[in-house]
PDB file of C-alpha atoms in Angstrom:
ATOM      1  CA  MET A   6     -17.661 -14.068  76.691  1.00  0.00           C
ATOM      2  CA  SER A   7     -19.398 -17.212  77.979  1.00  0.00           C
ATOM      3  CA  ALA A   8     -19.328 -20.464  76.053  1.00  0.00           C
ATOM      4  CA  ARG A   9     -23.069 -20.132  75.411  1.00  0.00           C
ATOM      5  CA  THR A  10     -22.608 -16.618  74.015  1.00  0.00           C
ATOM      6  CA  ALA A  11     -19.685 -17.707  71.851  1.00  0.00           C
ATOM      7  CA  THR A  12     -21.721 -20.593  70.447  1.00  0.00           C
ATOM      8  CA  ALA A  13     -24.660 -18.316  69.729  1.00  0.00           C
ATOM      9  CA  SER A  14     -22.393 -15.782  68.030  1.00  0.00           C
ATOM     10  CA  ALA A  15     -20.902 -18.462  65.831  1.00  0.00           C
ATOM     11  CA  ALA A  16     -24.367 -19.640  64.831  1.00  0.00           C
ATOM     12  CA  VAL A  17     -25.428 -16.115  63.929  1.00  0.00           C
ATOM     13  CA  ALA A  18     -22.275 -15.633  61.864  1.00  0.00           C
ATOM     14  CA  ALA A  19     -22.981 -18.837  59.967  1.00  0.00           C
ATOM     15  CA  LEU A  20     -26.554 -17.797  59.265  1.00  0.00           C
ATOM     16  CA  LEU A  21     -25.372 -14.434  57.985  1.00  0.00           C
ATOM     17  CA  GLY A  22     -23.015 -16.122  55.594  1.00  0.00           C
ATOM     18  CA  GLY A  23     -19.956 -14.288  56.762  1.00  0.00           C
ATOM     19  CA  CYS A  24     -21.465 -10.800  56.732  1.00  0.00           C
ATOM     20  CA  VAL A  25     -19.327  -8.111  58.380  1.00  0.00           C
ATOM     21  CA  LEU A  26     -20.380  -7.264  61.907  1.00  0.00           C
ATOM     22  CA  LEU A  27     -21.676  -3.778  62.609  1.00  0.00           C
ATOM     23  CA  PRO A  28     -19.463  -1.655  64.918  1.00  0.00           C
ATOM     24  CA  ALA A  29     -21.713  -2.192  67.921  1.00  0.00           C
ATOM     25  CA  ALA A  30     -21.623  -5.948  67.374  1.00  0.00           C
ATOM     26  CA  GLN A  31     -17.853  -5.837  66.954  1.00  0.00           C
ATOM     27  CA  ALA A  32     -17.524  -4.011  70.262  1.00  0.00           C
ATOM     28  CA  GLN A  33     -19.728  -6.551  71.986  1.00  0.00           C
ATOM     29  CA  ALA A  34     -17.808  -9.453  70.445  1.00  0.00           C
ATOM     30  CA  ALA A  35     -14.547  -7.914  71.619  1.00  0.00           C
ATOM     31  CA  GLY A  36     -15.875  -7.713  75.172  1.00  0.00           C
ATOM     32  CA  ALA A  37     -15.946  -3.899  75.247  1.00  0.00           C
ATOM     33  CA  LYS A  38     -17.210  -2.315  78.438  1.00  0.00           C
ATOM     34  CA  ASP A  39     -20.637  -0.754  78.661  1.00  0.00           C
ATOM     35  CA  GLY A  40     -21.043   2.881  77.716  1.00  0.00           C
ATOM     36  CA  PRO A  41     -20.929   5.834  80.116  1.00  0.00           C
ATOM     37  CA  VAL A  42     -22.949   5.726  83.318  1.00  0.00           C
ATOM     38  CA  VAL A  43     -26.298   7.448  82.788  1.00  0.00           C
ATOM     39  CA  PHE A  44     -27.553   9.859  85.467  1.00  0.00           C
ATOM     40  CA  ALA A  45     -31.210  10.903  85.441  1.00  0.00           C
ATOM     41  CA  HIS A  46     -31.031  14.698  85.817  1.00  0.00           C
ATOM     42  CA  ARG A  47     -33.389  15.860  88.599  1.00  0.00           C
ATOM     43  CA  GLY A  48     -34.841  12.393  88.152  1.00  0.00           C
ATOM     44  CA  ALA A  49     -36.172  11.451  84.737  1.00  0.00           C
ATOM     45  CA  SER A  50     -37.211  15.065  84.318  1.00  0.00           C
ATOM     46  CA  ALA A  51     -38.302  14.771  80.689  1.00  0.00           C
ATOM     47  CA  TYR A  52     -41.087  12.475  81.868  1.00  0.00           C
ATOM     48  CA  ALA A  53     -42.099  13.771  85.306  1.00  0.00           C
ATOM     49  CA  PRO A  54     -41.741  17.054  87.220  1.00  0.00           C
ATOM     50  CA  GLU A  55     -38.115  17.610  88.148  1.00  0.00           C
ATOM     51  CA  ASN A  56     -36.798  16.780  91.605  1.00  0.00           C
ATOM     52  CA  THR A  57     -40.061  15.162  92.698  1.00  0.00           C
ATOM     53  CA  LEU A  58     -40.555  11.615  93.908  1.00  0.00           C
ATOM     54  CA  ALA A  59     -42.449  10.990  90.671  1.00  0.00           C
ATOM     55  CA  ALA A  60     -39.273  11.773  88.724  1.00  0.00           C
ATOM     56  CA  VAL A  61     -37.324   9.304  90.864  1.00  0.00           C
ATOM     57  CA  ASP A  62     -39.908   6.640  90.108  1.00  0.00           C
ATOM     58  CA  ALA A  63     -39.910   7.509  86.405  1.00  0.00           C
ATOM     59  CA  ALA A  64     -36.164   6.875  86.297  1.00  0.00           C
ATOM     60  CA  ASP A  65     -36.691   3.588  88.111  1.00  0.00           C
ATOM     61  CA  ARG A  66     -39.308   2.469  85.591  1.00  0.00           C
ATOM     62  CA  LEU A  67     -36.813   3.188  82.818  1.00  0.00           C
ATOM     63  CA  GLY A  68     -34.247   0.995  84.559  1.00  0.00           C
ATOM     64  CA  ILE A  69     -31.946   3.906  85.469  1.00  0.00           C
ATOM     65  CA  ASP A  70     -29.877   3.313  88.598  1.00  0.00           C
ATOM     66  CA  TRP A  71     -28.514   6.821  89.183  1.00  0.00           C
ATOM     67  CA  VAL A  72     -30.620   9.905  89.875  1.00  0.00           C
ATOM     68  CA  GLU A  73     -29.334  13.459  90.310  1.00  0.00           C
ATOM     69  CA  ASN A  74     -30.929  16.066  92.576  1.00  0.00           C
ATOM     70  CA  ASP A  75     -30.399  19.514  94.130  1.00  0.00           C
ATOM     71  CA  VAL A  76     -30.621  20.409  97.812  1.00  0.00           C
ATOM     72  CA  GLN A  77     -31.239  23.764  99.492  1.00  0.00           C
ATOM     73  CA  LEU A  78     -32.100  24.929 103.003  1.00  0.00           C
ATOM     74  CA  THR A  79     -35.414  26.398 104.100  1.00  0.00           C
ATOM     75  CA  ARG A  80     -35.700  29.339 106.479  1.00  0.00           C
ATOM     76  CA  ASP A  81     -35.973  26.931 109.399  1.00  0.00           C
ATOM     77  CA  GLY A  82     -33.007  24.823 108.321  1.00  0.00           C
ATOM     78  CA  VAL A  83     -34.669  21.867 106.582  1.00  0.00           C
ATOM     79  CA  LEU A  84     -33.076  20.448 103.452  1.00  0.00           C
ATOM     80  CA  VAL A  85     -35.468  20.350 100.503  1.00  0.00           C
ATOM     81  CA  VAL A  86     -34.977  19.055  96.978  1.00  0.00           C
ATOM     82  CA  VAL A  87     -35.463  21.851  94.462  1.00  0.00           C
ATOM     83  CA  HIS A  88     -33.285  23.321  91.725  1.00  0.00           C
ATOM     84  CA  ASP A  89     -34.027  27.036  91.448  1.00  0.00           C
ATOM     85  CA  THR A  90     -33.236  29.322  94.366  1.00  0.00           C
ATOM     86  CA  THR A  91     -36.745  30.715  93.843  1.00  0.00           C
ATOM     87  CA  LEU A  92     -39.999  28.753  93.850  1.00  0.00           C
ATOM     88  CA  GLY A  93     -41.911  30.422  91.033  1.00  0.00           C
ATOM     89  CA  ARG A  94     -40.990  28.255  88.067  1.00  0.00           C
ATOM     90  CA  THR A  95     -41.781  24.821  89.466  1.00  0.00           C
ATOM     91  CA  THR A  96     -44.445  25.485  92.127  1.00  0.00           C
ATOM     92  CA  ASP A  97     -47.535  27.591  92.696  1.00  0.00           C
ATOM     93  CA  ALA A  98     -45.825  29.677  95.386  1.00  0.00           C
ATOM     94  CA  GLU A  99     -46.778  32.946  93.710  1.00  0.00           C
ATOM     95  CA  GLN A 100     -50.466  32.047  93.993  1.00  0.00           C
ATOM     96  CA  VAL A 101     -50.351  30.466  97.444  1.00  0.00           C
ATOM     97  CA  PHE A 102     -48.164  33.174  98.963  1.00  0.00           C
ATOM     98  CA  PRO A 103     -48.814  36.402  97.014  1.00  0.00           C
ATOM     99  CA  GLY A 104     -46.756  39.379  98.035  1.00  0.00           C
ATOM    100  CA  ARG A 105     -43.679  37.377  99.042  1.00  0.00           C
ATOM    101  CA  ALA A 106     -41.586  38.032  95.959  1.00  0.00           C
ATOM    102  CA  PRO A 107     -39.058  36.872  94.901  1.00  0.00           C
ATOM    103  CA  TRP A 108     -40.278  33.649  96.549  1.00  0.00           C
ATOM    104  CA  ALA A 109     -36.771  32.541  97.500  1.00  0.00           C
ATOM    105  CA  VAL A 110     -36.439  29.070  98.990  1.00  0.00           C
ATOM    106  CA  LYS A 111     -34.460  30.492 101.901  1.00  0.00           C
ATOM    107  CA  ASP A 112     -37.370  32.747 102.898  1.00  0.00           C
ATOM    108  CA  PHE A 113     -39.909  29.949 103.366  1.00  0.00           C
ATOM    109  CA  THR A 114     -40.271  27.371 106.104  1.00  0.00           C
ATOM    110  CA  ALA A 115     -40.405  23.681 105.335  1.00  0.00           C
ATOM    111  CA  ALA A 116     -44.085  23.608 106.336  1.00  0.00           C
ATOM    112  CA  GLU A 117     -44.885  26.412 103.888  1.00  0.00           C
ATOM    113  CA  ILE A 118     -43.031  24.708 101.046  1.00  0.00           C
ATOM    114  CA  ALA A 119     -44.826  21.449 101.822  1.00  0.00           C
ATOM    115  CA  LYS A 120     -48.110  23.156 100.912  1.00  0.00           C
ATOM    116  CA  LEU A 121     -47.003  23.930  97.373  1.00  0.00           C
ATOM    117  CA  ASP A 122     -48.014  22.117  94.208  1.00  0.00           C
ATOM    118  CA  ALA A 123     -44.794  21.106  92.429  1.00  0.00           C
ATOM    119  CA  GLY A 124     -46.404  19.089  89.654  1.00  0.00           C
ATOM    120  CA  SER A 125     -49.169  21.007  87.894  1.00  0.00           C
ATOM    121  CA  TRP A 126     -46.718  23.175  85.935  1.00  0.00           C
ATOM    122  CA  PHE A 127     -45.500  19.974  84.253  1.00  0.00           C
ATOM    123  CA  GLY A 128     -48.896  18.421  83.595  1.00  0.00           C
ATOM    124  CA  ALA A 129     -52.303  17.791  85.116  1.00  0.00           C
ATOM    125  CA  THR A 130     -51.358  14.171  85.826  1.00  0.00           C
ATOM    126  CA  TYR A 131     -48.899  15.403  88.437  1.00  0.00           C
ATOM    127  CA  ALA A 132     -51.120  17.940  90.168  1.00  0.00           C
ATOM    128  CA  GLY A 133     -50.462  17.877  93.879  1.00  0.00           C
ATOM    129  CA  ALA A 134     -46.905  16.574  93.697  1.00  0.00           C
ATOM    130  CA  ARG A 135     -44.835  18.093  96.493  1.00  0.00           C
ATOM    131  CA  VAL A 136     -41.322  19.453  96.937  1.00  0.00           C
ATOM    132  CA  PRO A 137     -39.721  16.609  98.886  1.00  0.00           C
ATOM    133  CA  THR A 138     -37.434  17.017 101.821  1.00  0.00           C
ATOM    134  CA  LEU A 139     -34.043  15.383 101.423  1.00  0.00           C
ATOM    135  CA  THR A 140     -35.146  12.747 103.927  1.00  0.00           C
ATOM    136  CA  GLN A 141     -38.213  11.894 101.850  1.00  0.00           C
ATOM    137  CA  TYR A 142     -36.119  11.813  98.698  1.00  0.00           C
ATOM    138  CA  LEU A 143     -33.513   9.501 100.212  1.00  0.00           C
ATOM    139  CA  ASP A 144     -36.242   7.164 101.403  1.00  0.00           C
ATOM    140  CA  ARG A 145     -37.631   6.867  97.872  1.00  0.00           C
ATOM    141  CA  VAL A 146     -34.222   6.349  96.273  1.00  0.00           C
ATOM    142  CA  GLU A 147     -33.482   3.689  98.883  1.00  0.00           C
ATOM    143  CA  ARG A 148     -36.822   1.984  98.316  1.00  0.00           C
ATOM    144  CA  ASN A 149     -36.040   1.775  94.604  1.00  0.00           C
ATOM    145  CA  ARG A 150     -32.477   0.556  95.285  1.00  0.00           C
ATOM    146  CA  GLN A 151     -31.157   3.442  93.202  1.00  0.00           C
ATOM    147  CA  LYS A 152     -28.030   5.572  93.599  1.00  0.00           C
ATOM    148  CA  LEU A 153     -27.704   9.301  94.191  1.00  0.00           C
ATOM    149  CA  LEU A 154     -25.697  12.122  92.656  1.00  0.00           C
ATOM    150  CA  LEU A 155     -26.499  14.933  95.102  1.00  0.00           C
ATOM    151  CA  GLU A 156     -25.793  18.567  94.241  1.00  0.00           C
ATOM    152  CA  VAL A 157     -25.285  21.100  97.019  1.00  0.00           C
ATOM    153  CA  LYS A 158     -27.065  24.046  95.395  1.00  0.00           C
ATOM    154  CA  SER A 159     -25.921  27.663  95.797  1.00  0.00           C
ATOM    155  CA  PRO A 160     -23.788  26.933  98.882  1.00  0.00           C
ATOM    156  CA  GLU A 161     -22.861  30.592  99.224  1.00  0.00           C
ATOM    157  CA  THR A 162     -26.499  31.258 100.143  1.00  0.00           C
ATOM    158  CA  TYR A 163     -26.600  28.593 102.839  1.00  0.00           C
ATOM    159  CA  PRO A 164     -23.644  28.653 105.253  1.00  0.00           C
ATOM    160  CA  GLY A 165     -23.195  25.229 106.800  1.00  0.00           C
ATOM    161  CA  ILE A 166     -25.297  23.385 104.225  1.00  0.00           C
ATOM    162  CA  GLU A 167     -22.557  20.794 103.714  1.00  0.00           C
ATOM    163  CA  LYS A 168     -22.586  19.805 107.393  1.00  0.00           C
ATOM    164  CA  GLU A 169     -26.371  19.567 107.446  1.00  0.00           C
ATOM    165  CA  THR A 170     -26.415  17.526 104.236  1.00  0.00           C
ATOM    166  CA  LEU A 171     -23.922  15.060 105.663  1.00  0.00           C
ATOM    167  CA  ARG A 172     -25.920  14.890 108.891  1.00  0.00           C
ATOM    168  CA  ILE A 173     -29.080  13.880 107.067  1.00  0.00           C
ATOM    169  CA  LEU A 174     -27.184  11.414 104.901  1.00  0.00           C
ATOM    170  CA  ARG A 175     -25.726   9.851 108.034  1.00  0.00           C
ATOM    171  CA  GLU A 176     -29.085   9.679 109.825  1.00  0.00           C
ATOM    172  CA  GLU A 177     -30.664   8.016 106.812  1.00  0.00           C
ATOM    173  CA  GLY A 178     -27.926   5.383 106.570  1.00  0.00           C
ATOM    174  CA  TRP A 179     -26.320   6.806 103.455  1.00  0.00           C
ATOM    175  CA  LEU A 180     -22.845   7.192 104.940  1.00  0.00           C
ATOM    176  CA  ASP A 181     -22.254   3.525 105.669  1.00  0.00           C
ATOM    177  CA  ARG A 182     -19.597   1.698 103.694  1.00  0.00           C
ATOM    178  CA  GLY A 183     -21.927   0.284 101.064  1.00  0.00           C
ATOM    179  CA  HIS A 184     -23.579   3.583 100.186  1.00  0.00           C
ATOM    180  CA  VAL A 185     -20.366   5.593 100.256  1.00  0.00           C
ATOM    181  CA  LYS A 186     -18.492   3.135  98.088  1.00  0.00           C
ATOM    182  CA  HIS A 187     -21.150   2.355  95.510  1.00  0.00           C
ATOM    183  CA  ARG A 188     -24.225   4.585  95.705  1.00  0.00           C
ATOM    184  CA  LEU A 189     -23.381   8.205  96.570  1.00  0.00           C
ATOM    185  CA  ILE A 190     -21.639  11.185  94.985  1.00  0.00           C
ATOM    186  CA  VAL A 191     -21.847  14.746  96.334  1.00  0.00           C
ATOM    187  CA  GLN A 192     -21.141  17.575  93.887  1.00  0.00           C
ATOM    188  CA  SER A 193     -21.350  21.355  93.665  1.00  0.00           C
ATOM    189  CA  PHE A 194     -20.473  24.306  91.462  1.00  0.00           C
ATOM    190  CA  GLY A 195     -18.761  25.753  94.529  1.00  0.00           C
ATOM    191  CA  ALA A 196     -15.182  24.561  94.936  1.00  0.00           C
ATOM    192  CA  GLU A 197     -15.206  25.574  98.590  1.00  0.00           C
ATOM    193  CA  SER A 198     -18.350  23.536  99.110  1.00  0.00           C
ATOM    194  CA  VAL A 199     -16.747  20.444  97.583  1.00  0.00           C
ATOM    195  CA  LYS A 200     -13.691  21.039  99.752  1.00  0.00           C
ATOM    196  CA  ALA A 201     -15.925  21.253 102.830  1.00  0.00           C
ATOM    197  CA  VAL A 202     -17.593  17.934 102.059  1.00  0.00           C
ATOM    198  CA  HIS A 203     -14.224  16.300 101.451  1.00  0.00           C
ATOM    199  CA  ALA A 204     -12.787  17.729 104.669  1.00  0.00           C
ATOM    200  CA  GLN A 205     -15.737  16.542 106.779  1.00  0.00           C
ATOM    201  CA  ARG A 206     -16.087  13.133 105.131  1.00  0.00           C
ATOM    202  CA  PRO A 207     -12.953  12.259 103.176  1.00  0.00           C
ATOM    203  CA  ASP A 208     -14.416   8.874 102.229  1.00  0.00           C
ATOM    204  CA  VAL A 209     -17.323  10.377 100.253  1.00  0.00           C
ATOM    205  CA  VAL A 210     -16.908  10.600  96.478  1.00  0.00           C
ATOM    206  CA  THR A 211     -17.130  14.232  95.371  1.00  0.00           C
ATOM    207  CA  GLY A 212     -17.556  16.075  92.093  1.00  0.00           C
ATOM    208  CA  PHE A 213     -16.841  19.632  90.978  1.00  0.00           C
ATOM    209  CA  LEU A 214     -19.309  21.069  88.494  1.00  0.00           C
ATOM    210  CA  GLY A 215     -17.475  23.118  85.906  1.00  0.00           C
ATOM    211  CA  THR A 216     -14.631  23.095  83.408  1.00  0.00           C
ATOM    212  CA  PRO A 217     -11.426  24.217  85.138  1.00  0.00           C
ATOM    213  CA  ALA A 218      -8.453  25.094  82.963  1.00  0.00           C
ATOM    214  CA  VAL A 219      -6.184  22.117  82.330  1.00  0.00           C
ATOM    215  CA  ALA A 220      -3.374  23.887  84.187  1.00  0.00           C
ATOM    216  CA  ASP A 221      -5.607  24.134  87.278  1.00  0.00           C
ATOM    217  CA  LEU A 222      -6.748  20.527  87.321  1.00  0.00           C
ATOM    218  CA  PRO A 223      -4.032  19.282  89.721  1.00  0.00           C
ATOM    219  CA  SER A 224      -5.292  21.625  92.430  1.00  0.00           C
ATOM    220  CA  TYR A 225      -8.833  20.220  92.044  1.00  0.00           C
ATOM    221  CA  ALA A 226      -7.515  16.670  92.202  1.00  0.00           C
ATOM    222  CA  ALA A 227      -6.570  17.326  95.825  1.00  0.00           C
ATOM    223  CA  PHE A 228     -10.221  17.411  96.942  1.00  0.00           C
ATOM    224  CA  THR A 229     -12.502  16.066  94.221  1.00  0.00           C
ATOM    225  CA  ASP A 230     -12.888  12.727  92.485  1.00  0.00           C
ATOM    226  CA  GLN A 231     -14.746  14.059  89.469  1.00  0.00           C
ATOM    227  CA  ILE A 232     -14.719  17.029  87.129  1.00  0.00           C
ATOM    228  CA  ASN A 233     -18.282  17.393  85.822  1.00  0.00           C
ATOM    229  CA  PRO A 234     -18.506  19.944  82.988  1.00  0.00           C
ATOM    230  CA  SER A 235     -21.127  21.099  80.515  1.00  0.00           C
ATOM    231  CA  TYR A 236     -20.876  19.002  77.364  1.00  0.00           C
ATOM    232  CA  THR A 237     -20.562  22.176  75.282  1.00  0.00           C
ATOM    233  CA  THR A 238     -17.214  22.977  76.923  1.00  0.00           C
ATOM    234  CA  ILE A 239     -15.273  19.743  76.403  1.00  0.00           C
ATOM    235  CA  GLY A 240     -13.561  17.579  73.820  1.00  0.00           C
ATOM    236  CA  ALA A 241     -11.585  14.356  73.853  1.00  0.00           C
ATOM    237  CA  ASP A 242      -8.352  16.145  74.787  1.00  0.00           C
ATOM    238  CA  TYR A 243      -9.908  17.745  77.856  1.00  0.00           C
ATOM    239  CA  VAL A 244     -11.448  14.485  79.030  1.00  0.00           C
ATOM    240  CA  ALA A 245      -8.091  12.751  78.629  1.00  0.00           C
ATOM    241  CA  ALA A 246      -6.329  15.510  80.584  1.00  0.00           C
ATOM    242  CA  VAL A 247      -8.732  15.061  83.484  1.00  0.00           C
ATOM    243  CA  GLN A 248      -8.491  11.297  83.484  1.00  0.00           C
ATOM    244  CA  LYS A 249      -4.677  11.373  83.568  1.00  0.00           C
ATOM    245  CA  LEU A 250      -4.815  12.747  87.105  1.00  0.00           C
ATOM    246  CA  LYS A 251      -5.593  10.858  90.286  1.00  0.00           C
ATOM    247  CA  GLY A 252      -8.024  12.201  92.851  1.00  0.00           C
ATOM    248  CA  PRO A 253      -7.936  12.104  96.652  1.00  0.00           C
ATOM    249  CA  HIS A 254      -8.815   8.398  96.713  1.00  0.00           C
ATOM    250  CA  GLY A 255      -5.908   7.466  94.476  1.00  0.00           C
ATOM    251  CA  LYS A 256      -8.089   6.692  91.456  1.00  0.00           C
ATOM    252  CA  PRO A 257      -8.155   8.473  88.077  1.00  0.00           C
ATOM    253  CA  LEU A 258     -10.426  11.498  88.020  1.00  0.00           C
ATOM    254  CA  GLN A 259     -13.716  10.884  86.250  1.00  0.00           C
ATOM    255  CA  VAL A 260     -15.760  13.104  83.945  1.00  0.00           C
ATOM    256  CA  ASN A 261     -19.562  13.222  84.097  1.00  0.00           C
ATOM    257  CA  THR A 262     -20.901  15.721  81.582  1.00  0.00           C
ATOM    258  CA  TRP A 263     -24.248  17.549  81.465  1.00  0.00           C
ATOM    259  CA  THR A 264     -26.957  18.085  80.247  1.00  0.00           C
ATOM    260  CA  VAL A 265     -27.104  15.846  77.163  1.00  0.00           C
ATOM    261  CA  ASN A 266     -30.636  15.122  75.976  1.00  0.00           C
ATOM    262  CA  ASP A 267     -30.322  13.791  72.432  1.00  0.00           C
ATOM    263  CA  ALA A 268     -28.781  10.721  70.847  1.00  0.00           C
ATOM    264  CA  ALA A 269     -26.332  12.545  68.580  1.00  0.00           C
ATOM    265  CA  ASN A 270     -24.649  14.507  71.358  1.00  0.00           C
ATOM    266  CA  ALA A 271     -24.741  11.489  73.646  1.00  0.00           C
ATOM    267  CA  ALA A 272     -22.795   9.465  71.077  1.00  0.00           C
ATOM    268  CA  LYS A 273     -20.437  12.404  70.564  1.00  0.00           C
ATOM    269  CA  VAL A 274     -19.475  12.795  74.222  1.00  0.00           C
ATOM    270  CA  ALA A 275     -19.281   9.039  74.663  1.00  0.00           C
ATOM    271  CA  GLY A 276     -16.700   9.175  71.887  1.00  0.00           C
ATOM    272  CA  PHE A 277     -14.741  11.683  73.965  1.00  0.00           C
ATOM    273  CA  GLY A 278     -14.397   8.978  76.608  1.00  0.00           C
ATOM    274  CA  VAL A 279     -16.535  10.519  79.361  1.00  0.00           C
ATOM    275  CA  ASP A 280     -17.336   8.312  82.340  1.00  0.00           C
ATOM    276  CA  GLY A 281     -20.919   9.475  82.750  1.00  0.00           C
ATOM    277  CA  ILE A 282     -23.663  11.512  81.117  1.00  0.00           C
ATOM    278  CA  ILE A 283     -26.257  13.528  83.048  1.00  0.00           C
ATOM    279  CA  THR A 284     -29.518  13.812  81.135  1.00  0.00           C
ATOM    280  CA  ASN A 285     -33.223  14.607  81.317  1.00  0.00           C
ATOM    281  CA  ASN A 286     -33.805  11.744  78.852  1.00  0.00           C
ATOM    282  CA  PRO A 287     -31.893   8.843  80.357  1.00  0.00           C
ATOM    283  CA  ASP A 288     -33.463   6.205  78.132  1.00  0.00           C
ATOM    284  CA  ILE A 289     -32.450   8.031  74.956  1.00  0.00           C
ATOM    285  CA  VAL A 290     -28.884   8.526  76.158  1.00  0.00           C
ATOM    286  CA  ARG A 291     -28.587   4.951  77.376  1.00  0.00           C
ATOM    287  CA  ASP A 292     -29.784   3.549  74.077  1.00  0.00           C
ATOM    288  CA  ALA A 293     -27.460   5.834  72.083  1.00  0.00           C
ATOM    289  CA  THR A 294     -24.343   4.862  74.012  1.00  0.00           C
ATOM    290  CA  ARG A 295     -24.711   1.075  74.347  1.00  0.00           C
TER     291      ARG A 295
END
């Protein structure tokens, strides 16, 4: 605590006539660290259409440093940022390309996907928003000076997606020392995918999405820096078991849990000791855990 802060605190205490500090104030007075890192899930997806540049900007306006996204490969091998393996829910693909059910991402070229409206489903304000390529997405995150939690989506559908993802990251300057150390995490539900990223770029921070059994955690610690489970599957004991182990970079494994969208559950998982919270409502979670 700085001298100015200490003086101000003393003045406040005097004005309050010795009133007992609230828990949050006690934590601040004791110099407690900030709460868990907040990750804007698919961007600030409660406020703008998920995985669009508008969602990145919405997170930035809220003061959120970290955004999470999903990458998949088009038929012609371009990485695009979209969550579902099909395009129907978040674009107008069914109207633009009738007769091409099930409208799988892998069956469309990048040029075809670029024609789709990825915003109208969310609201008229976002009509005409596009599915960004990973390159476009990285450019926007860089412009905003934000950080990226990148999910390799459905890797079993896209052989070689890890290599292509790392290639684009390298071309866009995201594999230099500064980005790798402070601004990038690559995660996946596929253990083999995480292993592939770690094998190709051992310096990159990686995360496994899921809740492995405690007995299996040491095997994951060989190739991942984070265990990132659903918040409904964890408690304080599980978080502690993960954090007792060291990952491939010699640091304790971290836990980033998802997808927590309300204040009560945010406070609950923060109490478990998680390192980060992935959320559609990053402002709500931030305010509940500080």
